Amino acid sequence: MLAFVLRRVAQAVLVMLTVGLIAFSLFTFVGDPVLFMLGQDATPEDRVRVTKLLGLDQPFYVQYANFVGRALQGDFGLSLRQVRPVSKLFVERLPATLELSFAAAFLALAAGIPMGVYTALRRNSWLAQVFLTVSLIGVSLPTFLIGILLILVFAVVLGWLPSFGRGDTIAIGWWTTGLLTASGLKSLILPAITLGLFQMTLIMRLVRSEMLEVLRTDYIKFARARGLSDRSVHFRHALKNTLVPVITIAGLQLGAIIAFAIITETVFQWPGMGLLFIQSVTVADIPVMAAYLCLIALFFVVINLVVDLLYYAVDPRLRVDRAAAAH
Amino acid sequence: MTAPLLEVRNLRVEFPTRRGTLVAVDDLSFEIAPGEVLGVVGESGAGKSLTGMAIIGLLEPPGRIASGQILLEGERIDNLPPDAMRRIRGKRIGAIFQDPLTSLNPLFTIGEQLIETLQVHLELDHKQARSRAIELLAEVGIPAPAARIDNYPHHFSGGMRQRVVIALALCAHPRLIVADEPTTALDVSIQAQIIDLLKKVARENGAAVMLITHDMGVIAETADRVAVMYAGRLAEIGPVKDVIHAPRHPYTSGLMSSIPKLGEQRESLAQIDGAMPRLTAIPPGCAFNPRCPKRFDRCMTERPSPMPAGANHAACWLYAS
Ligand SMILES: Nc1ncnc2c1ncn2[C@@H]1O[C@H](COP(=O)(O)OP(=O)(O)O)[C@@H](O)[C@H]1O
Ligand code: SF4
Ligand SMILES: [Mg+2]
């Protein structure tokens, strides 16, 4: 168990160092920071001075080590556009993105799993056909289009829900939440659906195919032969086996949701990290871009790690206890 | 003669397909007496498993019982509503399948699976069910059952898992156990142990067994009577020693002579030429006629039903009186 965890952690660190390298090379290869800070008509002396000041005269690996060292402390320097610490900007934006992402993920799971189970158990019912057709649309329409359509219907035509922003938020310490105000919750609905729809259809289809697979297995046949009720066969035996692979995929999708939030945040002007990133790309605000890259990678890596451990906890076959296996 | 425990009357199992209806079990009738072991033999595809699944009410659609009756202790069970049939499964008819490696749910401990089954059929609280589960494991020869009950299936070898499967089938003392090739997937060295165990627990529980296998050795040692199936039909049925030593149906004769005896030369054996017909190409008349060395005119047009032949019944015109 410990070896397993250590191995996974080592892999995670390696991935982060690699991503860090890519982020770091943004500074070096995309644009010239000295030029950026001093402008076109700086004197050569000024240039040398600033180059020294920024540590840019040192060898590449020293610069990289310094970058990693600062990044570990959350220090990505100043935003070139806003001239404020990048870490401050992200701390402000993080709650918006995470609340949106978790709401989307929750929606995807809460709707996707029951729909998948239903379409597997009632394969030929008309409702299952409806779910499958709708899911096909969900997979094939691009996110921004779904967002725009939702805005058109629910904000413009019906006027039920706001079309942009986060509504009123309440600060709890440094965290700002929109979950405690009516306007915050209303503002969350459309973006969460937009962001979660694709994942929901994915999870539904995954659950459906896994469940159909599991229902064909011998142990399900044998469970029926033992006289267990349909309820137990379907929701205890089959569902548990279905959810093992689904956990992995769904967990990994959470990383994707956070990353894909960029598009949804742009469509809905949702004040999260994705919007911050898009805004910084248009002005080549490299520190912000680098920090975003590292942060997203960190989410992916941490989620991966947690999913692995969860998987390990759920599937007893992975827990090799040698005493018992000896028989 | 005591009333039969299980009666199968003119059972017909069909698969509707796009290219017409496949008849996988055709006009099959047999009985099993209480406590009796009936061996069911036949080549792969003869319809043995489907017969077993039809009896426990678990034919998978589109397969269905098209006609015929199945009676358990005199009561029809082939047309029961699903929930009534479910209460019979596990309680009055236990089932054991071929592959113990896949018969147990890998995500539940064997204790959880035993306790759940016990509680479905018997009025036991969790504690009682658990101690009953430990007793059952001891009965089927799992060493240190109190310690092993919380292990997962993958902690057990194939033979041990089949013992657990047998314990699961025995949970509610069924009167009949349908065992579909219970040793085929196991190591040869373990097969005899499992068959012995099955015999022992059936005797101790007073259960009859429908033992499906293609291993004539197992049949010879275990069964009281034998039914031989061919192309979904009953070819011959009778007491085990008569079917083995005095087979009447030409197919059974061929089957018996293809079992190598000690010190015998294989090449000189009377093999049956050809293969069992596919369900789409069963010939008219006797299904065995393309391969039968003794066929005559009547065999090509008229289908024989089982008729008395010595101590057996054989579906063969040679015995028409
Ligand atoms: N789902 C199905 N659709 C069509 N034919 C099937 C299906 N399941 C089984 N069969 C046919 O039924 C016949 C009998 O199968 P089975 O009872 O499994 O044979 P056995 O157990 O004697 O080897 C086989 O020829 C098989 O091809
Ligand atoms: S009925 Fe005819 S073809 Fe069929 S087994 Fe008997 S002799 Fe052979
Ligand atoms: Mg079979």
XYZ file of C-alpha atoms and ligand atoms in Angstrom:
684
model
C 0.000 0.000 0.000
C 2.700 2.462 1.051
C 4.852 1.529 -1.922
C 1.884 2.059 -4.195
C 1.202 5.506 -2.778
C 4.857 6.515 -2.920
C 5.145 5.374 -6.514
C 2.087 7.385 -7.501
C 3.317 10.459 -5.641
C 6.694 10.209 -7.367
C 4.962 10.033 -10.737
C 2.867 13.048 -9.819
C 5.940 15.066 -8.888
C 7.586 14.149 -12.185
C 4.543 15.281 -14.134
C 4.452 18.577 -12.238
C 8.144 19.217 -12.880
C 7.600 18.632 -16.587
C 4.627 20.949 -16.738
C 6.605 23.457 -14.721
C 9.332 23.275 -17.355
C 6.844 24.016 -20.101
C 5.367 26.890 -18.128
C 8.814 28.212 -17.413
C 9.845 28.065 -21.047
C 6.875 30.304 -21.835
C 8.853 33.076 -20.150
C 11.972 32.358 -22.106
C 10.588 31.630 -25.525
C 7.396 33.618 -25.771
C 8.430 37.227 -25.911
C 11.299 38.946 -24.184
C 10.493 39.920 -20.599
C 13.132 42.622 -20.538
C 11.760 44.189 -23.658
C 8.322 43.874 -22.175
C 9.287 45.671 -18.968
C 11.447 48.398 -20.432
C 9.851 49.027 -23.761
C 11.494 49.517 -27.171
C 13.793 52.421 -26.406
C 15.680 51.306 -23.297
C 19.433 51.781 -23.151
C 21.671 48.716 -23.338
C 22.850 49.439 -19.764
C 19.283 49.342 -18.507
C 18.739 46.091 -20.342
C 21.776 44.474 -18.726
C 20.764 45.743 -15.331
C 17.216 44.417 -15.596
C 18.446 41.139 -17.075
C 20.657 40.698 -14.006
C 17.886 41.799 -11.704
C 15.535 39.199 -13.139
C 18.249 36.525 -12.921
C 18.104 36.019 -16.661
C 21.901 35.953 -16.967
C 22.134 32.741 -15.000
C 22.231 29.270 -16.614
C 18.947 27.796 -17.702
C 18.744 25.125 -14.984
C 19.405 27.642 -12.206
C 16.645 29.833 -13.543
C 14.358 26.818 -13.717
C 15.226 25.782 -10.153
C 14.478 29.305 -8.969
C 11.188 29.243 -10.835
C 10.203 25.910 -9.242
C 11.268 27.151 -5.831
C 9.123 30.271 -6.130
C 6.220 28.349 -7.683
C 6.232 26.001 -4.694
C 5.615 29.002 -2.514
C 2.846 30.121 -4.849
C 4.922 32.947 -6.206
C 4.503 33.400 -9.947
C 5.547 37.014 -9.967
C 3.475 40.004 -10.985
C 0.779 40.031 -13.579
C 2.094 42.157 -16.426
C -1.339 43.539 -17.133
C -2.715 44.185 -13.668
C 0.628 44.643 -11.891
C -0.564 42.595 -8.935
C 0.800 39.295 -7.627
C -0.441 36.457 -9.838
C -1.159 34.352 -6.763
C -3.560 37.025 -5.469
C -5.426 37.034 -8.775
C -5.825 33.288 -8.694
C -6.952 33.187 -5.102
C -9.690 35.634 -6.056
C -10.735 33.606 -9.090
C -10.372 30.089 -7.692
C -13.702 29.889 -5.790
C -15.712 30.849 -8.879
C -14.119 28.168 -11.027
C -14.261 25.460 -8.383
C -17.883 26.115 -7.496
C -18.818 26.047 -11.154
C -16.796 22.888 -11.824
C -18.115 20.978 -8.845
C -21.669 22.002 -9.607
C -21.176 20.766 -13.174
C -19.575 17.517 -11.998
C -22.317 16.949 -9.460
C -24.920 17.533 -12.132
C -23.147 15.163 -14.501
C -22.979 12.370 -11.916
C -26.369 12.929 -10.332
C -28.092 12.801 -13.704
C -25.669 10.665 -15.701
C -25.531 7.627 -13.407
C -29.300 7.158 -12.962
C -29.855 7.775 -16.666
C -27.166 5.251 -17.563
C -28.630 2.661 -15.208
C -32.104 3.309 -16.530
C -31.136 3.014 -20.164
C -29.315 -0.239 -19.402
C -32.156 -1.825 -17.447
C -35.022 -0.593 -19.644
C -33.236 -0.841 -22.918
C -36.315 -0.720 -25.096
C -38.442 1.835 -23.294
C -39.218 5.077 -25.070
C -37.672 7.121 -22.261
C -34.373 5.274 -22.687
C -34.508 6.117 -26.391
C -35.121 9.752 -25.525
C -32.133 9.781 -23.157
C -29.895 8.240 -25.786
C -30.985 10.681 -28.461
C -30.554 13.665 -26.171
C -27.142 12.399 -25.145
C -26.129 12.173 -28.773
C -26.984 15.837 -29.134
C -25.103 16.583 -25.921
C -21.964 14.950 -27.244
C -22.066 16.464 -30.671
C -22.907 20.099 -29.937
C -19.931 22.265 -28.987
C -20.024 23.682 -25.472
C -20.191 27.324 -26.489
C -23.165 26.627 -28.712
C -25.009 24.894 -25.877
C -24.220 27.864 -23.667
C -25.469 30.347 -26.207
C -28.645 28.346 -26.844
C -29.332 28.157 -23.111
C -28.774 31.883 -22.765
C -31.083 32.518 -25.683
C -33.900 30.420 -24.269
C -33.672 30.942 -20.519
C -32.186 34.418 -20.289
C -33.261 36.254 -23.408
C -36.609 34.709 -24.345
C -37.942 33.506 -21.012
C -35.957 35.866 -18.816
C -35.828 33.337 -15.976
C -32.111 33.219 -15.376
C -29.231 35.662 -15.649
C -27.009 35.315 -18.688
C -23.682 36.417 -17.254
C -21.694 36.901 -14.077
C -21.835 35.178 -10.743
C -24.593 37.114 -9.008
C -24.122 38.194 -5.404
C -21.405 36.476 -3.458
C -20.661 36.166 0.224
C -17.106 36.092 1.540
C -16.191 33.333 3.961
C -12.617 34.140 4.878
C -10.798 34.444 1.563
C -13.354 32.239 -0.198
C -16.209 33.960 -1.959
C -19.262 31.814 -2.505
C -22.284 32.288 -4.691
C -23.982 29.257 -3.230
C -25.572 31.146 -0.352
C -27.431 33.829 -2.243
C -30.470 33.446 -4.469
C -28.924 35.408 -7.309
C -25.695 33.423 -6.951
C -27.533 30.120 -7.248
C -29.617 31.355 -10.170
C -26.487 32.511 -11.938
C -24.880 29.130 -11.437
C -27.584 27.089 -13.157
C -26.957 27.826 -16.833
C -23.147 27.715 -16.718
C -23.216 24.486 -14.681
C -25.539 22.826 -17.174
C -23.435 24.054 -20.068
C -20.236 22.760 -18.516
C -21.715 19.510 -17.191
C -23.814 18.412 -20.144
C -21.028 16.823 -22.112
C -19.722 14.964 -19.067
C -23.235 13.887 -18.178
C -23.790 12.273 -21.544
C -20.379 10.693 -21.324
C -21.102 9.243 -17.896
C -24.533 8.087 -18.954
C -23.159 6.215 -21.938
C -20.315 4.799 -19.900
C -22.608 3.600 -17.120
C -24.972 2.136 -19.676
C -22.360 0.128 -21.525
C -20.598 -1.008 -18.343
C -23.898 -2.037 -16.803
C -24.940 -4.016 -19.875
C -21.579 -5.712 -19.768
C -21.897 -6.533 -16.081
C -25.456 -7.822 -16.495
C -24.121 -10.431 -18.895
C -21.562 -11.806 -16.456
C -21.751 -15.173 -14.772
C -21.880 -13.731 -11.287
C -25.031 -11.817 -12.139
C -26.559 -14.960 -13.625
C -25.553 -16.823 -10.490
C -26.938 -14.065 -8.261
C -30.279 -14.515 -10.009
C -29.999 -18.286 -9.692
C -29.607 -17.810 -5.939
C -32.998 -16.122 -5.913
C -31.824 -12.595 -5.129
C -34.353 -9.886 -5.936
C -34.027 -7.810 -9.081
C -33.383 -4.850 -6.852
C -30.410 -6.473 -5.198
C -29.100 -7.890 -8.466
C -29.357 -4.550 -10.234
C -28.554 -2.004 -7.585
C -26.289 -3.919 -5.228
C -24.401 -6.383 -7.363
C -24.471 -4.935 -10.859
C -24.232 -1.265 -9.921
C -21.225 -1.706 -7.674
C -19.317 -3.519 -10.386
C -20.415 -0.934 -12.916
C -19.198 1.973 -10.835
C -15.640 0.726 -10.401
C -14.475 1.808 -13.856
C -16.885 4.744 -13.812
C -15.145 6.200 -10.752
C -11.902 6.406 -12.647
C -13.334 8.059 -15.689
C -15.617 10.383 -13.744
C -12.731 11.431 -11.518
C -10.521 12.166 -14.450
C -13.372 14.082 -16.048
C -13.360 16.443 -13.083
C -9.917 17.579 -14.192
C -11.261 18.032 -17.697
C -14.229 20.003 -16.368
C -11.964 22.433 -14.542
C -9.854 22.850 -17.646
C -12.800 23.148 -20.037
C -14.373 25.740 -17.776
C -12.453 28.245 -19.890
C -15.067 28.129 -22.628
C -18.070 28.229 -20.333
C -16.560 31.032 -18.285
C -15.979 33.010 -21.439
C -19.512 32.487 -22.720
C -21.071 33.434 -19.379
C -18.452 36.011 -18.344
C -18.026 33.895 -15.235
C -15.262 35.519 -13.148
C -13.130 32.390 -12.747
C -9.602 31.340 -13.581
C -10.549 30.387 -17.129
C -11.765 33.873 -17.898
C -8.624 35.276 -16.281
C -6.563 33.026 -18.536
C -8.379 34.052 -21.698
C -7.979 37.701 -20.769
C -4.276 37.203 -20.108
C -3.726 35.375 -23.398
C -5.008 38.328 -25.386
C -2.359 40.561 -23.807
C 0.362 37.888 -23.526
C 0.391 38.130 -19.732
C 2.906 35.310 -19.406
C 3.067 34.977 -15.586
C -0.685 34.472 -15.432
C -0.612 31.963 -18.273
C 2.237 30.020 -16.683
C 0.498 29.943 -13.317
C -2.741 28.770 -14.919
C -0.924 25.974 -16.707
C 0.715 24.815 -13.479
C -2.467 25.078 -11.486
C -4.552 23.077 -13.965
C -1.835 20.447 -14.126
C -1.821 20.339 -10.351
C -5.564 19.725 -10.317
C -5.205 16.932 -12.832
C -2.383 15.301 -10.939
C -4.060 15.522 -7.549
C -7.367 14.235 -8.933
C -5.550 11.387 -10.627
C -3.886 10.475 -7.393
C -7.116 10.568 -5.428
C -8.892 8.504 -8.094
C -6.165 5.873 -7.988
C -6.445 5.630 -4.243
C -10.240 5.492 -4.405
C -10.115 2.768 -7.004
C -7.762 0.923 -4.744
C -10.174 1.294 -1.841
C -13.170 0.103 -3.855
C -11.717 -2.872 -5.691
C -10.536 -5.531 -3.254
C -8.669 -7.345 -6.004
C -6.067 -4.585 -6.024
C -5.457 -4.972 -2.321
C -3.021 -7.819 -2.312
C -2.740 -9.056 1.210
C -0.269 -11.804 0.915
C -1.386 -13.823 3.920
C -4.725 -14.632 2.337
C -3.503 -14.865 -1.219
C -1.182 -17.698 -0.264
C -4.037 -20.189 -0.179
C -42.706 -45.503 -7.501
C -42.536 -42.235 -5.593
C -43.949 -39.118 -7.176
C -41.276 -37.359 -9.209
C -39.607 -34.280 -7.774
C -39.158 -32.695 -11.170
C -41.082 -33.451 -14.316
C -40.201 -31.985 -17.678
C -42.939 -32.603 -20.216
C -42.486 -32.019 -23.940
C -40.255 -29.009 -23.332
C -39.544 -26.880 -26.369
C -37.122 -23.962 -26.217
C -36.983 -21.596 -29.169
C -34.948 -18.656 -30.348
C -36.786 -16.401 -32.748
C -34.216 -15.063 -35.196
C -34.392 -13.027 -38.346
C -33.971 -16.143 -40.420
C -36.729 -18.087 -38.726
C -37.168 -19.834 -35.417
C -34.391 -21.994 -34.015
C -35.608 -24.910 -31.939
C -32.826 -25.556 -29.439
C -34.705 -27.988 -27.189
C -37.369 -30.057 -28.870
C -40.060 -32.190 -27.251
C -37.881 -33.112 -24.301
C -39.414 -35.119 -21.451
C -37.813 -36.633 -18.374
C -38.315 -36.969 -14.637
C -36.105 -36.739 -11.590
C -37.093 -38.600 -8.407
C -36.423 -37.115 -4.968
C -32.805 -37.628 -3.980
C -31.877 -38.981 -7.386
C -28.858 -37.952 -9.437
C -29.740 -37.632 -13.107
C -26.765 -37.280 -15.397
C -27.382 -35.316 -18.589
C -24.828 -35.912 -21.322
C -24.430 -34.920 -24.935
C -22.102 -33.035 -27.223
C -21.618 -29.329 -26.878
C -24.659 -27.574 -28.310
C -27.025 -30.462 -27.598
C -29.228 -28.190 -25.473
C -28.169 -29.330 -22.011
C -27.518 -25.885 -20.542
C -30.659 -24.412 -22.055
C -32.689 -27.197 -20.448
C -31.129 -26.365 -17.087
C -31.761 -22.647 -17.551
C -35.359 -23.315 -18.578
C -35.893 -25.292 -15.374
C -34.587 -22.494 -13.156
C -36.494 -19.930 -15.190
C -33.460 -18.012 -16.377
C -33.569 -18.449 -20.129
C -32.154 -15.298 -21.605
C -34.393 -13.544 -24.092
C -34.969 -13.974 -26.948
C -34.795 -17.623 -25.850
C -38.135 -18.799 -24.526
C -40.143 -21.840 -23.582
C -42.432 -22.216 -26.571
C -44.393 -25.165 -25.286
C -44.310 -27.953 -22.743
C -44.463 -27.955 -18.979
C -42.060 -28.063 -16.059
C -43.429 -29.347 -12.760
C -41.730 -29.202 -9.394
C -43.316 -31.482 -6.803
C -46.397 -31.695 -8.981
C -46.797 -27.942 -9.399
C -46.209 -26.112 -12.668
C -43.335 -23.662 -12.451
C -42.753 -22.783 -16.106
C -45.536 -20.196 -16.213
C -45.097 -18.548 -12.815
C -44.859 -14.764 -12.525
C -41.214 -13.633 -12.221
C -41.399 -12.932 -8.528
C -42.862 -16.321 -7.642
C -40.190 -18.009 -9.756
C -37.526 -15.969 -8.012
C -38.663 -17.327 -4.669
C -38.250 -20.866 -5.987
C -34.759 -20.194 -7.284
C -32.215 -20.730 -4.573
C -34.876 -21.950 -2.180
C -36.270 -25.051 -3.881
C -33.939 -25.306 -6.855
C -30.262 -24.491 -6.405
C -27.944 -23.944 -9.336
C -24.228 -24.357 -9.902
C -22.566 -23.124 -13.059
C -19.513 -24.129 -14.936
C -16.978 -21.531 -14.007
C -16.369 -20.904 -10.310
C -13.873 -18.177 -11.177
C -16.663 -16.027 -12.550
C -19.665 -17.217 -10.532
C -18.877 -15.093 -7.510
C -19.124 -11.316 -7.447
C -15.521 -10.123 -7.079
C -16.481 -7.026 -5.097
C -18.245 -8.781 -2.223
C -16.740 -11.066 0.393
C -17.958 -14.636 0.287
C -19.546 -13.987 3.670
C -21.562 -11.082 2.276
C -22.744 -13.235 -0.604
C -23.670 -16.153 1.658
C -25.401 -13.996 4.240
C -27.417 -12.162 1.600
C -28.576 -15.436 0.070
C -29.449 -16.929 3.446
C -31.435 -13.884 4.452
C -33.381 -13.809 1.194
C -34.713 -17.297 1.767
C -34.706 -17.857 5.501
C -35.854 -15.766 8.422
C -32.455 -15.123 9.940
C -30.971 -12.025 11.496
C -27.501 -11.009 10.434
C -25.778 -12.802 13.292
C -27.629 -16.056 12.767
C -27.029 -15.871 9.041
C -23.343 -15.341 9.625
C -22.961 -18.343 11.889
C -25.011 -20.425 9.449
C -22.707 -19.247 6.658
C -19.678 -20.414 8.629
C -21.321 -23.814 9.152
C -22.032 -24.076 5.438
C -18.430 -23.272 4.586
C -17.322 -25.989 6.981
C -19.776 -28.420 5.365
C -18.289 -27.839 1.935
C -14.776 -28.305 3.260
C -13.368 -24.788 3.485
C -10.648 -24.900 6.143
C -10.814 -22.274 8.918
C -14.231 -21.028 7.740
C -14.616 -18.479 10.538
C -11.464 -16.756 9.312
C -12.051 -17.175 5.580
C -15.630 -15.904 5.546
C -14.473 -12.299 5.250
C -12.193 -12.996 2.312
C -12.975 -11.969 -1.230
C -13.396 -14.554 -3.991
C -9.989 -13.803 -5.469
C -8.397 -15.045 -2.268
C -9.568 -18.572 -3.108
C -8.347 -21.104 -5.648
C -10.721 -22.381 -8.345
C -11.564 -25.549 -6.430
C -12.190 -23.618 -3.222
C -14.378 -21.157 -5.073
C -16.479 -23.976 -6.479
C -16.922 -25.186 -2.898
C -18.183 -21.724 -1.998
C -20.524 -21.833 -4.995
C -21.874 -25.168 -3.761
C -22.369 -23.682 -0.297
C -24.309 -20.825 -1.909
C -26.488 -23.259 -3.837
C -27.187 -25.151 -0.616
C -28.125 -22.132 1.492
C -31.841 -22.872 1.696
C -31.728 -26.680 1.434
C -33.120 -26.907 -2.091
C -34.773 -30.180 -3.091
C -33.100 -30.009 -6.499
C -29.671 -28.833 -7.587
C -29.036 -28.095 -11.244
C -25.288 -28.440 -11.740
C -24.137 -27.381 -15.219
C -20.683 -28.805 -15.859
C -19.563 -28.011 -12.318
C -16.034 -29.337 -12.833
C -15.254 -28.572 -16.461
C -13.353 -25.392 -15.648
C -11.368 -27.003 -12.834
C -8.021 -28.740 -12.648
C -8.347 -32.459 -13.342
C -6.833 -33.190 -9.933
C -9.638 -31.285 -8.218
C -12.588 -32.463 -10.292
C -13.070 -35.719 -8.356
C -13.051 -33.871 -5.033
C -15.754 -31.484 -6.161
C -17.917 -34.290 -7.566
C -17.510 -36.235 -4.310
C -18.486 -33.143 -2.373
C -21.522 -32.560 -4.547
C -22.605 -36.170 -4.047
C -22.046 -35.927 -0.309
C -23.927 -32.684 0.260
C -26.785 -33.804 -1.985
C -27.110 -36.996 0.035
C -26.895 -35.191 3.371
C -29.434 -32.583 2.300
C -31.706 -35.081 0.581
C -31.415 -33.084 -2.632
C -31.787 -34.462 -6.126
C -29.194 -33.402 -8.686
C -29.439 -32.748 -12.380
C -25.798 -33.172 -13.281
C -24.981 -31.797 -16.717
C -21.609 -32.925 -17.998
C -19.885 -34.419 -20.990
C -17.609 -36.489 -18.771
C -18.879 -40.069 -18.904
C -16.486 -41.004 -16.119
C -18.223 -38.580 -13.765
C -21.605 -39.936 -14.844
C -20.562 -43.538 -14.266
C -19.469 -42.734 -10.738
C -22.179 -40.343 -9.706
C -25.458 -40.709 -11.541
C -28.360 -43.009 -10.795
C -29.861 -42.491 -14.227
C -28.571 -40.906 -17.413
C -30.267 -38.865 -20.118
C -28.454 -38.581 -23.431
C -29.291 -35.534 -25.523
C -28.698 -35.014 -29.212
C -29.576 -31.911 -31.232
C -31.993 -30.646 -28.590
C -33.797 -33.971 -28.311
C -33.675 -36.860 -25.904
C -31.843 -39.768 -27.521
C -31.870 -42.222 -24.642
C -32.604 -42.353 -20.953
C -32.191 -45.135 -18.421
C -30.379 -46.425 -15.355
C -26.693 -45.580 -15.410
C -25.332 -49.096 -15.769
C -27.718 -49.916 -18.603
C -26.971 -46.787 -20.550
C -23.241 -47.282 -20.147
C -22.997 -51.044 -20.569
C -26.030 -51.796 -22.696
C -26.704 -48.656 -24.731
C -29.612 -49.074 -27.152
C -29.541 -45.906 -29.213
C -26.870 -45.991 -31.925
C -25.729 -42.530 -30.855
C -25.243 -43.655 -27.252
C -23.338 -46.698 -28.481
C -21.027 -44.449 -30.434
C -20.629 -42.136 -27.457
C -19.741 -45.026 -25.154
C -17.270 -46.604 -27.535
C -15.491 -43.290 -27.951
C -14.528 -43.366 -24.279
C -11.055 -44.887 -24.226
C -10.800 -47.888 -21.966
C -7.607 -48.816 -20.174
C -4.982 -50.341 -22.499
C -7.113 -49.966 -25.603
C -5.800 -48.846 -28.996
C -7.466 -45.584 -30.031
C -7.307 -46.029 -33.818
C -9.423 -49.144 -33.906
C -12.355 -47.466 -32.165
C -15.714 -47.238 -33.775
C -15.961 -43.461 -34.107
C -19.118 -41.734 -35.144
C -18.526 -39.962 -38.429
C -19.696 -36.415 -38.908
C -20.867 -33.825 -36.417
C -24.085 -32.893 -34.682
C -26.220 -30.827 -37.078
C -26.574 -27.101 -36.533
C -29.947 -25.949 -35.312
C -30.659 -24.489 -38.731
C -30.059 -27.811 -40.480
C -31.655 -30.574 -38.440
C -32.684 -33.263 -40.902
C -36.248 -34.526 -41.095
C -37.008 -37.813 -39.369
C -34.443 -38.924 -36.815
C -31.979 -36.097 -36.125
C -29.163 -38.626 -35.955
C -29.858 -40.231 -39.337
C -26.966 -38.666 -41.313
C -24.471 -40.260 -38.931
C -26.320 -43.437 -38.055
C -24.796 -46.710 -39.227
C -28.123 -48.486 -38.750
C -30.518 -46.067 -40.386
C -33.273 -47.336 -42.642
C -36.124 -45.815 -44.640
C -38.388 -44.916 -41.778
C -35.568 -42.934 -40.065
C -35.475 -40.464 -42.952
C -39.082 -39.341 -42.735
C -40.602 -40.101 -39.362
C -39.322 -38.724 -36.120
C -38.938 -41.332 -33.334
C -40.117 -40.573 -29.779
C -38.477 -42.316 -26.834
C -39.743 -45.896 -26.663
C -38.899 -48.798 -24.361
C -35.609 -50.433 -25.317
C -34.340 -52.958 -22.818
C -34.129 -51.267 -19.436
C -33.895 -47.904 -21.179
C -36.006 -45.708 -23.360
C -34.501 -44.831 -26.723
C -35.742 -42.517 -29.455
C -34.917 -44.951 -32.226
C -37.027 -46.842 -34.727
C -34.982 -49.994 -34.124
C -37.133 -50.509 -31.035
C -40.530 -49.903 -32.611
C -42.740 -52.799 -31.680
N -28.972 -16.735 -27.665
C -28.996 -17.747 -28.531
N -29.413 -17.552 -29.801
C -29.441 -18.564 -30.696
N -29.075 -19.822 -30.397
C -28.636 -20.081 -29.146
C -28.576 -19.077 -28.147
N -28.119 -19.635 -26.998
C -27.894 -20.930 -27.279
N -28.215 -21.208 -28.560
C -28.116 -22.497 -29.235
O -28.758 -23.488 -28.467
C -28.068 -24.710 -28.593
C -27.950 -25.403 -27.257
O -27.093 -24.673 -26.434
P -26.670 -25.205 -24.985
O -27.878 -25.574 -24.223
O -25.781 -24.177 -24.391
O -25.831 -26.510 -25.328
P -24.979 -27.411 -24.345
O -25.078 -26.893 -22.972
O -25.566 -28.791 -24.492
O -23.599 -27.395 -24.891
C -26.730 -24.412 -29.223
O -26.723 -24.959 -30.526
C -26.669 -22.929 -29.305
O -26.109 -22.538 -30.511
S -34.047 -43.933 -35.657
Fe -32.875 -44.710 -37.339
S -31.379 -43.129 -37.760
Fe -32.204 -42.706 -35.786
S -30.849 -43.706 -34.421
Fe -32.430 -45.160 -34.763
S -31.710 -46.351 -36.489
Fe -30.417 -44.566 -36.393
Mg -23.516 -26.068 -21.781
